[in-house]
Short mmCIF file of C-alpha atoms in Angstrom, two decimals:
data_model
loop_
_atom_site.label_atom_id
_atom_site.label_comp_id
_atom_site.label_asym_id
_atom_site.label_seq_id
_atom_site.Cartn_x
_atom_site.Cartn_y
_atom_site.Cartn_z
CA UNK A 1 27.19 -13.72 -38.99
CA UNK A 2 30.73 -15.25 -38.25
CA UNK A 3 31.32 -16.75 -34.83
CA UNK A 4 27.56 -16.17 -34.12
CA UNK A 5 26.75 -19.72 -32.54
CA UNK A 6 25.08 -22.12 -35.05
CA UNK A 7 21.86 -22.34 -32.30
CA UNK A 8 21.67 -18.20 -32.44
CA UNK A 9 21.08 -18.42 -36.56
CA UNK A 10 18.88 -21.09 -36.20
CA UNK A 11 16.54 -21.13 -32.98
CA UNK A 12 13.00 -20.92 -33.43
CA UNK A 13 12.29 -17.42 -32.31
CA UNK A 14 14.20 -15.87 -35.00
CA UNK A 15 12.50 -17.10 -37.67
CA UNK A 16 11.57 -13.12 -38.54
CA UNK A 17 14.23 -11.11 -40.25
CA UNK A 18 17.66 -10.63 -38.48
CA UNK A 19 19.51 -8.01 -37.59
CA UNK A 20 23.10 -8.62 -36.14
CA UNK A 21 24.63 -6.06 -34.08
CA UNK A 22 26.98 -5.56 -31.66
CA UNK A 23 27.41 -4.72 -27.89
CA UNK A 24 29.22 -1.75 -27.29
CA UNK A 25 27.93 -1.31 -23.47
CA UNK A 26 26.91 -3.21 -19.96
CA UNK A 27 26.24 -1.98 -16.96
CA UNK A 28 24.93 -4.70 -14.87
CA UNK A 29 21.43 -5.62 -16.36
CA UNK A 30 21.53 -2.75 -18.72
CA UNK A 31 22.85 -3.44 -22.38
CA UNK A 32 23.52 -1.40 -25.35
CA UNK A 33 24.02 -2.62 -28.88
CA UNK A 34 24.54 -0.67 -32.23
CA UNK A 35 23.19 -1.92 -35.27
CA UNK A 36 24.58 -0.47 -38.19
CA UNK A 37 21.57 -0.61 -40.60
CA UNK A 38 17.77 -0.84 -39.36
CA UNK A 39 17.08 -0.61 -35.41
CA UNK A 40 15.12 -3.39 -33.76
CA UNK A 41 11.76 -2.38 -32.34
CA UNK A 42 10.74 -1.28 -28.67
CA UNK A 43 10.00 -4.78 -26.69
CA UNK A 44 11.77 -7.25 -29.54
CA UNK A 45 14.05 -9.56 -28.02
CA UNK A 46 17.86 -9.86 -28.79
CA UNK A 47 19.99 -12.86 -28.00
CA UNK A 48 23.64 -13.17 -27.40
CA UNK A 49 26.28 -14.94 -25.54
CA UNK A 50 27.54 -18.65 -25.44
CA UNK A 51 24.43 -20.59 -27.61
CA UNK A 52 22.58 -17.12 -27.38
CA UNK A 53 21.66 -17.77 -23.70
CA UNK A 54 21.55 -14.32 -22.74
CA UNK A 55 18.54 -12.68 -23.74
CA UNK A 56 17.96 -8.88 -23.70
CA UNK A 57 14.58 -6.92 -24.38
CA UNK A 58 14.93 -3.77 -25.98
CA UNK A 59 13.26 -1.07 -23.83
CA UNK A 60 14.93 2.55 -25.79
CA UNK A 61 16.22 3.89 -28.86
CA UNK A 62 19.37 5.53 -27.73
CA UNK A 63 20.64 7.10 -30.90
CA UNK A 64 19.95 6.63 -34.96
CA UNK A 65 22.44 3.58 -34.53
CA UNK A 66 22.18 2.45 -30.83
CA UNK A 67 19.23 0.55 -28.89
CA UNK A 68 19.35 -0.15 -25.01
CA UNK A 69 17.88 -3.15 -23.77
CA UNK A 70 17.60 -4.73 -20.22
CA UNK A 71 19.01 -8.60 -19.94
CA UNK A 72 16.59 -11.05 -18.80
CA UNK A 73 19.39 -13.59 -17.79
CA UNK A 74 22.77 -13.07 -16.03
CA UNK A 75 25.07 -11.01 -18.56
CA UNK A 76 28.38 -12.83 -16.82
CA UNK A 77 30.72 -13.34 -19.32
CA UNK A 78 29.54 -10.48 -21.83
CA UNK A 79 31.78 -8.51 -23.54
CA UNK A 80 32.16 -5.23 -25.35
CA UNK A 81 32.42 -5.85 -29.12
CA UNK A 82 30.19 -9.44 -28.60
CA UNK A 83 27.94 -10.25 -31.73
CA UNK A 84 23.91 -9.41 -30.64
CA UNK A 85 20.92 -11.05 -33.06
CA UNK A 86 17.94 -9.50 -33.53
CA UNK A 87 15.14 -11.96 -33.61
CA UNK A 88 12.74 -9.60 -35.08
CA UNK A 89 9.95 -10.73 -32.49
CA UNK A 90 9.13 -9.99 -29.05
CA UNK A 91 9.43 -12.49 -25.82
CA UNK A 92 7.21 -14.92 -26.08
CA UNK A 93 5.44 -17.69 -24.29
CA UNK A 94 3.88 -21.23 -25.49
CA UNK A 95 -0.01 -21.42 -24.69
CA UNK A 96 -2.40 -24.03 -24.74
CA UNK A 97 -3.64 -27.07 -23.21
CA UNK A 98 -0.44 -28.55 -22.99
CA UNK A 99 0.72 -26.28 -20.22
CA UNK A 100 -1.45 -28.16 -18.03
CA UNK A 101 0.00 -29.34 -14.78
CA UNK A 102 3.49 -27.76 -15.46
CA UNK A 103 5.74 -24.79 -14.02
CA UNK A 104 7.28 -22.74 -16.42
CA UNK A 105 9.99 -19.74 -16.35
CA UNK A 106 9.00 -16.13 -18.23
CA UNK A 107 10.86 -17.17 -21.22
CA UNK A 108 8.27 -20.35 -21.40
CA UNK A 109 10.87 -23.10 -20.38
CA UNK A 110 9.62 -26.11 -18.07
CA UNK A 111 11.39 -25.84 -14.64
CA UNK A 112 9.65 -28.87 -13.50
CA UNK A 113 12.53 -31.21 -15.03
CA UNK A 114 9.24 -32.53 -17.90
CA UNK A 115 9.92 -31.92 -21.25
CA UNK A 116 10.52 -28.64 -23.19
CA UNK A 117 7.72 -27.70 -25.00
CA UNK A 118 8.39 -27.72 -29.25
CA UNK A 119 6.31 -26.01 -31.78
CA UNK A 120 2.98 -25.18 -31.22
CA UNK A 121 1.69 -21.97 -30.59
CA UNK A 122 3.70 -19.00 -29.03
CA UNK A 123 2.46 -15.94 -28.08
CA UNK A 124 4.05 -12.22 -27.31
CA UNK A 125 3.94 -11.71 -23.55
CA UNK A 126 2.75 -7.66 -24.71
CA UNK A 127 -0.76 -8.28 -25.46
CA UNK A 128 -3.08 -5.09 -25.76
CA UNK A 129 -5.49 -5.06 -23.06
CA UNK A 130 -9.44 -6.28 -24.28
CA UNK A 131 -11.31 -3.77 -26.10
CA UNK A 132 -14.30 -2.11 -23.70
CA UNK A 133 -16.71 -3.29 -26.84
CA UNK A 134 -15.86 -7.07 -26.13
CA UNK A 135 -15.88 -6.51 -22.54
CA UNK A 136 -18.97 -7.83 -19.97
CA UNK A 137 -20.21 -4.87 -18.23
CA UNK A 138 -22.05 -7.27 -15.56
CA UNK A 139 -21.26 -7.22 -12.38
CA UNK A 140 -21.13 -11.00 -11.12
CA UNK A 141 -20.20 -12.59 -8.24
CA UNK A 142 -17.26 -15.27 -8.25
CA UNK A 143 -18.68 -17.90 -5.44
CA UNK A 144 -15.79 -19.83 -4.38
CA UNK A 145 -17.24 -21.76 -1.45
CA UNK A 146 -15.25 -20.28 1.34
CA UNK A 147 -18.00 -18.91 3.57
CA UNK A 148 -15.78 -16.37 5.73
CA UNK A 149 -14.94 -15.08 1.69
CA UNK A 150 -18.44 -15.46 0.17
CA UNK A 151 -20.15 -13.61 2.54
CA UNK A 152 -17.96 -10.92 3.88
CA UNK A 153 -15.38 -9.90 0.65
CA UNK A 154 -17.65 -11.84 -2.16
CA UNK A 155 -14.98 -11.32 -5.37
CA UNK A 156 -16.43 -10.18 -8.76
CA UNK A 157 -15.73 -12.74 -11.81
CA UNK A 158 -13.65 -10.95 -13.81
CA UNK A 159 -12.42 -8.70 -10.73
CA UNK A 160 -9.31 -8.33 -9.08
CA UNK A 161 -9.02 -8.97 -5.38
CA UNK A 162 -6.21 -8.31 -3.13
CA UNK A 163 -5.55 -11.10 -0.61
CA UNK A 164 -3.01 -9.05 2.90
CA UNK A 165 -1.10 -11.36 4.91
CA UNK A 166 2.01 -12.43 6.39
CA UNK A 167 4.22 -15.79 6.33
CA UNK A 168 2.28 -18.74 8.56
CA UNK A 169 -1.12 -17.15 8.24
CA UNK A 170 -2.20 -19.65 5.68
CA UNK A 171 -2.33 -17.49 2.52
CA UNK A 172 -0.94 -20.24 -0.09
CA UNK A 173 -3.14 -22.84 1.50
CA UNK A 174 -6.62 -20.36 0.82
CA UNK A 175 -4.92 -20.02 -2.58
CA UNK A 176 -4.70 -24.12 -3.33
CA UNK A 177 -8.02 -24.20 -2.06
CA UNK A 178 -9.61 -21.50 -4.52
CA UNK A 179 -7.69 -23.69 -7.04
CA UNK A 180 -9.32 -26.72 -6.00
CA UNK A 181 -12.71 -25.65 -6.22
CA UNK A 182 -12.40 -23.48 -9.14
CA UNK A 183 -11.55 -26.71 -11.41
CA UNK A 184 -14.17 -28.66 -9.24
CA UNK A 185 -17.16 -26.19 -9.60
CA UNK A 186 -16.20 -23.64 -12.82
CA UNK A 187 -14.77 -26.63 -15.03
CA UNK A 188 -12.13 -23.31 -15.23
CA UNK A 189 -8.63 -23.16 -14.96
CA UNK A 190 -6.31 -22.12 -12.57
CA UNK A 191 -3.11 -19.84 -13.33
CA UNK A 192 -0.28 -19.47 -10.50
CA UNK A 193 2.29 -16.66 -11.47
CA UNK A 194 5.12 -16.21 -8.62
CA UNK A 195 6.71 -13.13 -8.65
CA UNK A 196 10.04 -13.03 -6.87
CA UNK A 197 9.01 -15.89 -5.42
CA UNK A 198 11.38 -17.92 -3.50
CA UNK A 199 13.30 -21.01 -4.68
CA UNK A 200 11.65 -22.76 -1.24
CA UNK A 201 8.07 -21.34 -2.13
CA UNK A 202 8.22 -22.18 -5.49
CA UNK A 203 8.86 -25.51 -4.61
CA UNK A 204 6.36 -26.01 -1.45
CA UNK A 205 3.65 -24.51 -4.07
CA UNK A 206 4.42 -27.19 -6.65
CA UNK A 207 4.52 -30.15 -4.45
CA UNK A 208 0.95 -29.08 -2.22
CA UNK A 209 -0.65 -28.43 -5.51
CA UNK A 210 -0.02 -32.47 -6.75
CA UNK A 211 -0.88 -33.71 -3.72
CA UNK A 212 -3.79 -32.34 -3.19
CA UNK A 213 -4.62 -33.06 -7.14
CA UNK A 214 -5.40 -29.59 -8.48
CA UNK A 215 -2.31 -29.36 -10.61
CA UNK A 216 -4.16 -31.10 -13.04
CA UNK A 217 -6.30 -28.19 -14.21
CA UNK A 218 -3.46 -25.39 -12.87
CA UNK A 219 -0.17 -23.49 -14.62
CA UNK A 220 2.51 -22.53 -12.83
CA UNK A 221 4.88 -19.65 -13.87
CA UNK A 222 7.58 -18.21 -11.83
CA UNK A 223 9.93 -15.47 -12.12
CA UNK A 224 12.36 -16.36 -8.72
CA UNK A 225 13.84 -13.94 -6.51
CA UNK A 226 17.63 -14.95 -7.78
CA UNK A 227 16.56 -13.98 -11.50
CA UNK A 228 17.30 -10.67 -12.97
CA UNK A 229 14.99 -8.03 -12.47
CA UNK A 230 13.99 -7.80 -16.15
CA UNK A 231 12.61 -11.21 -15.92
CA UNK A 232 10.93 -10.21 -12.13
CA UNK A 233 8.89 -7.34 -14.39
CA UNK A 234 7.96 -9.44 -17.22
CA UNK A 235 6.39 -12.47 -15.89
CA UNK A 236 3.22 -11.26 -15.03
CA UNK A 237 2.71 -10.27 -18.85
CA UNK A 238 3.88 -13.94 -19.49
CA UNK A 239 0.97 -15.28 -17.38
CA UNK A 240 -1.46 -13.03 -18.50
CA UNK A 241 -0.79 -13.85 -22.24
CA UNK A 242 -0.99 -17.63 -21.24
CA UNK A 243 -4.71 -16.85 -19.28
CA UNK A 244 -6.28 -14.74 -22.18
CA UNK A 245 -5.68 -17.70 -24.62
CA UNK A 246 -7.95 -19.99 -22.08
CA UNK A 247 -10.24 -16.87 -21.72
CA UNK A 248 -10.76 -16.33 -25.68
CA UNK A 249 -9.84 -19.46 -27.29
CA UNK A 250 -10.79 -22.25 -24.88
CA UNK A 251 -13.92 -19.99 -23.68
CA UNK A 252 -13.00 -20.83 -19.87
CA UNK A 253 -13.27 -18.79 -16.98
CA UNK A 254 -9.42 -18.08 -15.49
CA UNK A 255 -8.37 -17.86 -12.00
CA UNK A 256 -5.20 -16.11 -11.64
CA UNK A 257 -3.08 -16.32 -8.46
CA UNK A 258 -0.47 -13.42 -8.20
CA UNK A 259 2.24 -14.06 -5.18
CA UNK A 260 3.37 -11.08 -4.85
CA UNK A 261 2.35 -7.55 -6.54
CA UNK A 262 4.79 -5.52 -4.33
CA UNK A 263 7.71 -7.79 -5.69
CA UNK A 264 6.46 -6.67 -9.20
CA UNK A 265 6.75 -2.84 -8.81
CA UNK A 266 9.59 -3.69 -6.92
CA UNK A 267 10.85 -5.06 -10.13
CA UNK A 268 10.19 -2.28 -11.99
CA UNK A 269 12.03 0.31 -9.53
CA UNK A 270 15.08 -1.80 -10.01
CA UNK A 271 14.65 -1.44 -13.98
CA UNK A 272 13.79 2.31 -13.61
CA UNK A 273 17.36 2.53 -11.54
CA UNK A 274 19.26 0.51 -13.84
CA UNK A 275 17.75 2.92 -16.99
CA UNK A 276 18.89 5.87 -15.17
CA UNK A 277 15.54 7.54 -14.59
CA UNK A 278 15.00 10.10 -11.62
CA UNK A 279 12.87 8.06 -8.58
CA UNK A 280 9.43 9.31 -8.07
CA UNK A 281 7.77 9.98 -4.54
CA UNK A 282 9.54 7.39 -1.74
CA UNK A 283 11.91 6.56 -4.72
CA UNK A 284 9.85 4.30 -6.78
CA UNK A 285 10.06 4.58 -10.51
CA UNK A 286 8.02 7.73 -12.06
CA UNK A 287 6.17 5.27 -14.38
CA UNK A 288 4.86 3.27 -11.85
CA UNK A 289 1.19 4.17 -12.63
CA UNK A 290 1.37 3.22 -15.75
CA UNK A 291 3.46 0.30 -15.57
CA UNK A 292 1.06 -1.22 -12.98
CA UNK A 293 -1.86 -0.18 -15.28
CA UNK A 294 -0.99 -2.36 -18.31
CA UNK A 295 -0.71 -5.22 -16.04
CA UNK A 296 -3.58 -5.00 -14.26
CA UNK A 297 -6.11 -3.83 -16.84
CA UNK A 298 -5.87 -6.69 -19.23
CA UNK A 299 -6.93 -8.91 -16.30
CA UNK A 300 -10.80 -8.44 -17.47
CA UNK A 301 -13.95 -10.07 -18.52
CA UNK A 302 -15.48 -10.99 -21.83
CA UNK A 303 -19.16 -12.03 -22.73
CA UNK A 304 -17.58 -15.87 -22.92
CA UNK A 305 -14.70 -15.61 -20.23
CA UNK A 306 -13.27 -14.16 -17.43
CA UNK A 307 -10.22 -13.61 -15.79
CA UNK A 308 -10.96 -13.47 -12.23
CA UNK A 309 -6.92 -12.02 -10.27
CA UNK A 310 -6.87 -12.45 -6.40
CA UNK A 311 -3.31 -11.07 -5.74
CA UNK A 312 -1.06 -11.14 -2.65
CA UNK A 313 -0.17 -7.53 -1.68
CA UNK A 314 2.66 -6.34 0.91
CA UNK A 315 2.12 -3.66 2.55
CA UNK A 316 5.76 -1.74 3.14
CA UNK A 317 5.82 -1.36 7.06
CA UNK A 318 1.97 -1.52 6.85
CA UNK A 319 2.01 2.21 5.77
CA UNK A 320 -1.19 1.69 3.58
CA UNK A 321 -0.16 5.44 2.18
CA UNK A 322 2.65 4.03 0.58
CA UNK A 323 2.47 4.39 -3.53
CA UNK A 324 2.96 0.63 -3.97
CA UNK A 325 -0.49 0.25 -2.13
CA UNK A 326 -2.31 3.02 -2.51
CA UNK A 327 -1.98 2.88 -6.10
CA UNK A 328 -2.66 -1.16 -6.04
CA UNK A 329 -5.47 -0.47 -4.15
CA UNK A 330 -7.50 2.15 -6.93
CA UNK A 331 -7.34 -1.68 -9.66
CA UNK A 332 -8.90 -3.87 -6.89
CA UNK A 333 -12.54 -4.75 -6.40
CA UNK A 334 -12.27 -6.56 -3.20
CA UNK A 335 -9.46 -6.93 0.11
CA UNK A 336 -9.29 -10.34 1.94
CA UNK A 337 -7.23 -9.72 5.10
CA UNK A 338 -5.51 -12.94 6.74
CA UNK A 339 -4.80 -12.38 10.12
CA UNK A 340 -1.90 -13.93 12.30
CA UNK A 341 -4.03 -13.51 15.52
CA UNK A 342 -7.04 -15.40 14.51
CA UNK A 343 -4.55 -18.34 13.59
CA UNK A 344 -3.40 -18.20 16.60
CA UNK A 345 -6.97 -18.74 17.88
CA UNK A 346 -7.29 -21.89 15.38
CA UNK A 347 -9.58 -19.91 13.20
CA UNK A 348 -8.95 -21.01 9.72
CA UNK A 349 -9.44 -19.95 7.07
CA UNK A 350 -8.11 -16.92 9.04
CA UNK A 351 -9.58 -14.15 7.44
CA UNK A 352 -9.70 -10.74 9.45
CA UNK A 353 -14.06 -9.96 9.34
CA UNK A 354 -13.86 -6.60 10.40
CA UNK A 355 -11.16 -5.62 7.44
CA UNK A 356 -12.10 -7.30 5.15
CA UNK A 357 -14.28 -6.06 2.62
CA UNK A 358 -15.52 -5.61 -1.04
CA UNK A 359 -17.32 -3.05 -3.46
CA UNK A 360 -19.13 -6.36 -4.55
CA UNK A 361 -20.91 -6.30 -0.89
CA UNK A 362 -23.79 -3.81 -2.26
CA UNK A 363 -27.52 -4.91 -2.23
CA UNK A 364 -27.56 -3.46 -5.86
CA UNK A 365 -24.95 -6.54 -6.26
CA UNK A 366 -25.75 -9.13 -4.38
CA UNK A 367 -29.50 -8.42 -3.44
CA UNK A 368 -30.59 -7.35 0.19
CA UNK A 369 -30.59 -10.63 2.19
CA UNK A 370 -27.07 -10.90 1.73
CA UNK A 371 -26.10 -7.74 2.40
CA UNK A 372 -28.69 -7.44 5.41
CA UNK A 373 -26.88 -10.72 6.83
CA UNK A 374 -23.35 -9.37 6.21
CA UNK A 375 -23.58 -6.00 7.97
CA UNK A 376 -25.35 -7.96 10.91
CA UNK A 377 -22.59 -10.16 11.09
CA UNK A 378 -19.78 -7.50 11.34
CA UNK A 379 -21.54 -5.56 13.60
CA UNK A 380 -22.05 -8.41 16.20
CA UNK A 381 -18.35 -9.28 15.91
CA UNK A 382 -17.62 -5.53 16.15
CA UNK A 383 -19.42 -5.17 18.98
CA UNK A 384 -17.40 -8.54 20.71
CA UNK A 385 -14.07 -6.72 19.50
CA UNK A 386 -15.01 -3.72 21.46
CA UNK A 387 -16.51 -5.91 25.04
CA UNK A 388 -13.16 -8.00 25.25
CA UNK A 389 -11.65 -5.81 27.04
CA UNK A 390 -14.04 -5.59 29.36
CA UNK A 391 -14.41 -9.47 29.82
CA UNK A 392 -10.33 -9.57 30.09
CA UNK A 393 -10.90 -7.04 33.54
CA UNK A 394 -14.31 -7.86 34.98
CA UNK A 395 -15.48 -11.02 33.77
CA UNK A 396 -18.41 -12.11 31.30
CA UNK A 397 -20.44 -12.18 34.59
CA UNK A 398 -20.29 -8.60 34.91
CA UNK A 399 -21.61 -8.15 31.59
CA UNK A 400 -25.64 -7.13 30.41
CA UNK A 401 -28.07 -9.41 29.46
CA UNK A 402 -27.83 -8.09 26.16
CA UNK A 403 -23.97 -8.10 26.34
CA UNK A 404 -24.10 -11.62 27.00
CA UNK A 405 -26.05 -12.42 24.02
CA UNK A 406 -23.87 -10.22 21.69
CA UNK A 407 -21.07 -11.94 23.07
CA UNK A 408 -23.05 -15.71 22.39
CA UNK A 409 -23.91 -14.87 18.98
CA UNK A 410 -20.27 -13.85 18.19
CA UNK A 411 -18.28 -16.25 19.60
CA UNK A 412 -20.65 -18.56 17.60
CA UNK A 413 -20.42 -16.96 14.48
CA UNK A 414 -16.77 -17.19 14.69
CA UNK A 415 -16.49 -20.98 14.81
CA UNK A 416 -19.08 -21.30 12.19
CA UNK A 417 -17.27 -18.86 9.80
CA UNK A 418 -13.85 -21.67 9.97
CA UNK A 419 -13.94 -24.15 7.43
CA UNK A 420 -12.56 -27.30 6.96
CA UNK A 421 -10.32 -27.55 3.48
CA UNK A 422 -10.05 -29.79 0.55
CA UNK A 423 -6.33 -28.91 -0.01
CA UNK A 424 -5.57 -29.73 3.69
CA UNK A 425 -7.30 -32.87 3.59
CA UNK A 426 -4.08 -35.28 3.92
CA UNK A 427 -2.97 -32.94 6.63
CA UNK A 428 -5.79 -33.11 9.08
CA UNK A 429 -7.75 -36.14 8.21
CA UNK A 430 -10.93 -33.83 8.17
CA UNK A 431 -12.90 -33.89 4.36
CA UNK A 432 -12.78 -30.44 3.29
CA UNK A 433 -16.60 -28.60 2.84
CA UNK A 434 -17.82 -26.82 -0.13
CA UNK A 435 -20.79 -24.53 1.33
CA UNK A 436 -22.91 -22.48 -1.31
CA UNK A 437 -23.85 -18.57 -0.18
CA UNK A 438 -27.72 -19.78 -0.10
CA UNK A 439 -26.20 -21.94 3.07
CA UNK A 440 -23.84 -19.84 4.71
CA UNK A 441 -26.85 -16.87 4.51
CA UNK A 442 -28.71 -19.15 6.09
CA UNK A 443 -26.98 -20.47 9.29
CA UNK A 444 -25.67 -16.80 10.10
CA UNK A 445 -29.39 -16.34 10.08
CA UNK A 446 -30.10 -18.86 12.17
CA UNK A 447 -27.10 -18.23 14.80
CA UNK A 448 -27.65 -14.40 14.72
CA UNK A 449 -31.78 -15.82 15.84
CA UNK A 450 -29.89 -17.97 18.06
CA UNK A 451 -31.16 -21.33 17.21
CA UNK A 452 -28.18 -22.52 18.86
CA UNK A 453 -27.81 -20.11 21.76
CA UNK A 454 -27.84 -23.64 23.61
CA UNK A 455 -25.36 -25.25 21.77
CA UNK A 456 -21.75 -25.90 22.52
CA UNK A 457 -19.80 -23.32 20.58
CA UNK A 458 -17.66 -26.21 19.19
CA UNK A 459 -20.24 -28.24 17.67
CA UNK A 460 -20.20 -24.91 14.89
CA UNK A 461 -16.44 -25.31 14.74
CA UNK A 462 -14.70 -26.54 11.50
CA UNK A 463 -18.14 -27.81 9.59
CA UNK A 464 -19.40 -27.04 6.49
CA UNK A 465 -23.13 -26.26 6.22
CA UNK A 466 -25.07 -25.55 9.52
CA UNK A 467 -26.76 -28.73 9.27
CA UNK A 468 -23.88 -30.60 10.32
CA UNK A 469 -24.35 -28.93 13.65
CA UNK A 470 -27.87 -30.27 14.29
CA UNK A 471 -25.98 -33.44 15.21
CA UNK A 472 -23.80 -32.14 17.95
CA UNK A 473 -26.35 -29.59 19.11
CA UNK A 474 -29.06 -31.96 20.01
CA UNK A 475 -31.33 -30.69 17.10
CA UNK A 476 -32.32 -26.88 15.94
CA UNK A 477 -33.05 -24.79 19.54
CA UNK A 478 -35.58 -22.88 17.27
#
């Protein structure tokens, strides 16, 4: 081990038996090392560099004496012939409690500027994925007190839902709010993984999260846009390891926030490239299947804890053919779509109705009423979608009777399905509404009767429960 750095013999993941070897190739991200005597294993991380900063996972055996490895750091300043230790032990990731209210890289280091965190308990970030016998086969429903959500894309606890939008629509501020009221309601915690997010988003996330006081009861991993695509792929494994600890050894339901799953198979094209493997259809890697499989199927229930996943998708030039999607798609249980025309409209949370939906939404599921009440409701606002145009040319005058009241019941149902949030709460002065299904069942009910045919269409705007309407609306027009 001469001229290894004294920090490389020493550090605390190589406490296993080590192997030193030698770099013989790079190619950008992609390594290769021969060890003269035993090979390290498949996933085990290798260290080299100044103070073993640069950290390489070992992803082939290239030959009885050879391994290549992709570098989770920058390999600038890495030379042919520079000494590689083994650690024996694959990446890992400190879990527990004390991760609490901090924001942490893939490798487990604080980014935050808080202290480093020593000892404990570390983890592999390659976890096998729950056994079917300890899984819940139940299907429940995750109530997170967003009415537009609960009733029209309920999620499954334990399910993975896929939340489409653009930038401005008011995705990360639905996100802070599922944050806030899953440590409110489900004593549960909430896990933020950012995947190729950006230095700016990484940042806003941080700060709205401690001012609106969830951070408390949230983790926050990121794997930035400017980091090397190795660590891109791997930090979704790093989060998940970090929620199944809460999930089996803290018994506590999970919420985990992905932002964004294109960026991840994104990440693992670039690896496939670097590797040298042939692309696949539109030139994504051919292991993209699988590689999106082992993510996404250890995000699962047990009979004390749940993971529940809602995940931000991108859609490549809204082509919803593309294999990024359509193979995204076939792991989730429910789509929330955000749409940039309803916020222009002041409709927040602004949650497309009509394309939105969920395999949860059966009466099997969720029993008749709410089902009966859903289908009504998309059918009167599919029916207002389809008489705007006419209203644009001829006027509402020009309309039926029983146009009109289509139209009234819609418009209504609209302002009713907006919600004022906790998380925005220092933003618009307004106290942010939690409203059970029970209640947002029943004043659909009651608009789609129209008890408040009479009303004002803006006392129903931005209120919680339909009670808060009476007020403004002179009473119940029942």
């Amino acid at each position: 081990m001469n001229g290894m750095p004294e920090c490389i013999q020493t550090g605390g993941e190589m406490a296993g038996m080590e192997l030193l070897g030698t770099v013989v190739s790079i190619r950008g991200s992609v390594v290769d090392v021969r060890f003269p005597e035993n090979l390290p294993a498949v996933n085990h991380a290798l260290r080299t560099g100044a103070e073993g900063k640069i950290v390489i996972e070992v992803v082939a055996h290239q030959s009885a004496d050879t391994v290549r490895g992709i570098a989770l750091t920058p390999t600038q300043g890495l030379s042919r012939g520079a000494p590689v230790i083994a650690t024996g032990l694959p990446l890992r990731v400190p879990v527990g409690k004390r991760l609490l209210g901090r924001m942490l890289n893939v490798f487990g280091a604080p980014i935050d500027g808080g202290e480093s965190f020593e000892g404990g308990e570390w983890r592999s970030i390659h976890q096998p994925p729950l056994p079917l016998a300890r899984r819940s086969a139940k299907m429940e429903m995750f109530e997170t007190g967003i009415k537009a959500i609960d009733l029209l894309s309920p999620l499954e606890r334990g399910g993975k839902a896929g939340m489409f939008g653009g930038a401005g629509v008011g995705k990360t501020v639905v996100i802070a709010e599922l944050i806030h009221n899953m440590a409110g309601r489900y004593q549960g915690v909430s896990l933020f993984c950012g995947i190729g997010e950006r230095c700016r988003e990484a940042e806003e996330t941080y700060r709205e999260m401690l001012e609106s006081g969830v951070l408390e009861r949230a983790v926050l991993m990121f794997g930035q846009m400017n980091e090397a695509p190795g660590a891109r792929f791997r930090v979704g494994h790093a989060a998940l390891t970090i929620a199944e600890y809460f999930r089996d050894e803290e018994k506590q339901d999970v919420l985990l926030l992905i932002d964004n799953i294109f960026r991840f198979i994104q990440a693992g094209t670039e690896v496939s490239g670097l590797m040298g493997r042939i692309p696949s259809r539109v030139g994504y890697q051919p292991t993209l299947a699988t590689e999106l499989a082992e993510l996404e199927e250890r995000i699962s229930s047990s009979r004390t804890g749940a993971i529940t996943s809602v995940q931000a998708v991108y859609v490549p030039a809204d082509d919803f053919t593309d294999p990024s999607a359509s193979h995204t798609f076939s792991h989730l249980s429910a789509s929330v779509v955000l749409s940039r025309k309803r916020a222009a409209q002041g409709f927040y949370p602004a949650i497309d109705p009509l394309a939105s939906n969920s395999k949860m939404l059966n009466p099997a599921v969720v029993g008749d009423r709410h089902y009966r009440v859903a289908q009504d409701v998309r059918r009167m606002l599919a029916e207002y979608e389809e008489l705007k145009d006419i209203i644009a040319m001829l006027g509402l005058e020009e309309l039926s009777e029983m146009d009109r009241r289509t139209v009234n019941r819609a418009r209504r149902l609209e302002r009713f399905l907006t919600q004022p949030f906790f998380a925005t709460e220092q933003f618009t002065g307004q106290p942010g509404r939690w409203v059970g299904l029970e209640q947002t069942l029943t004043g659909c009910e009651r608009i789609l009767a129209d008890h408040y045919a009479d009303a004002p269409e803006n006392a129903l705007y931005m209120i919680g429960t339909i009670d808060e309407a009476k007020l403004d609306a002179g009473g119940d027009k029942a």
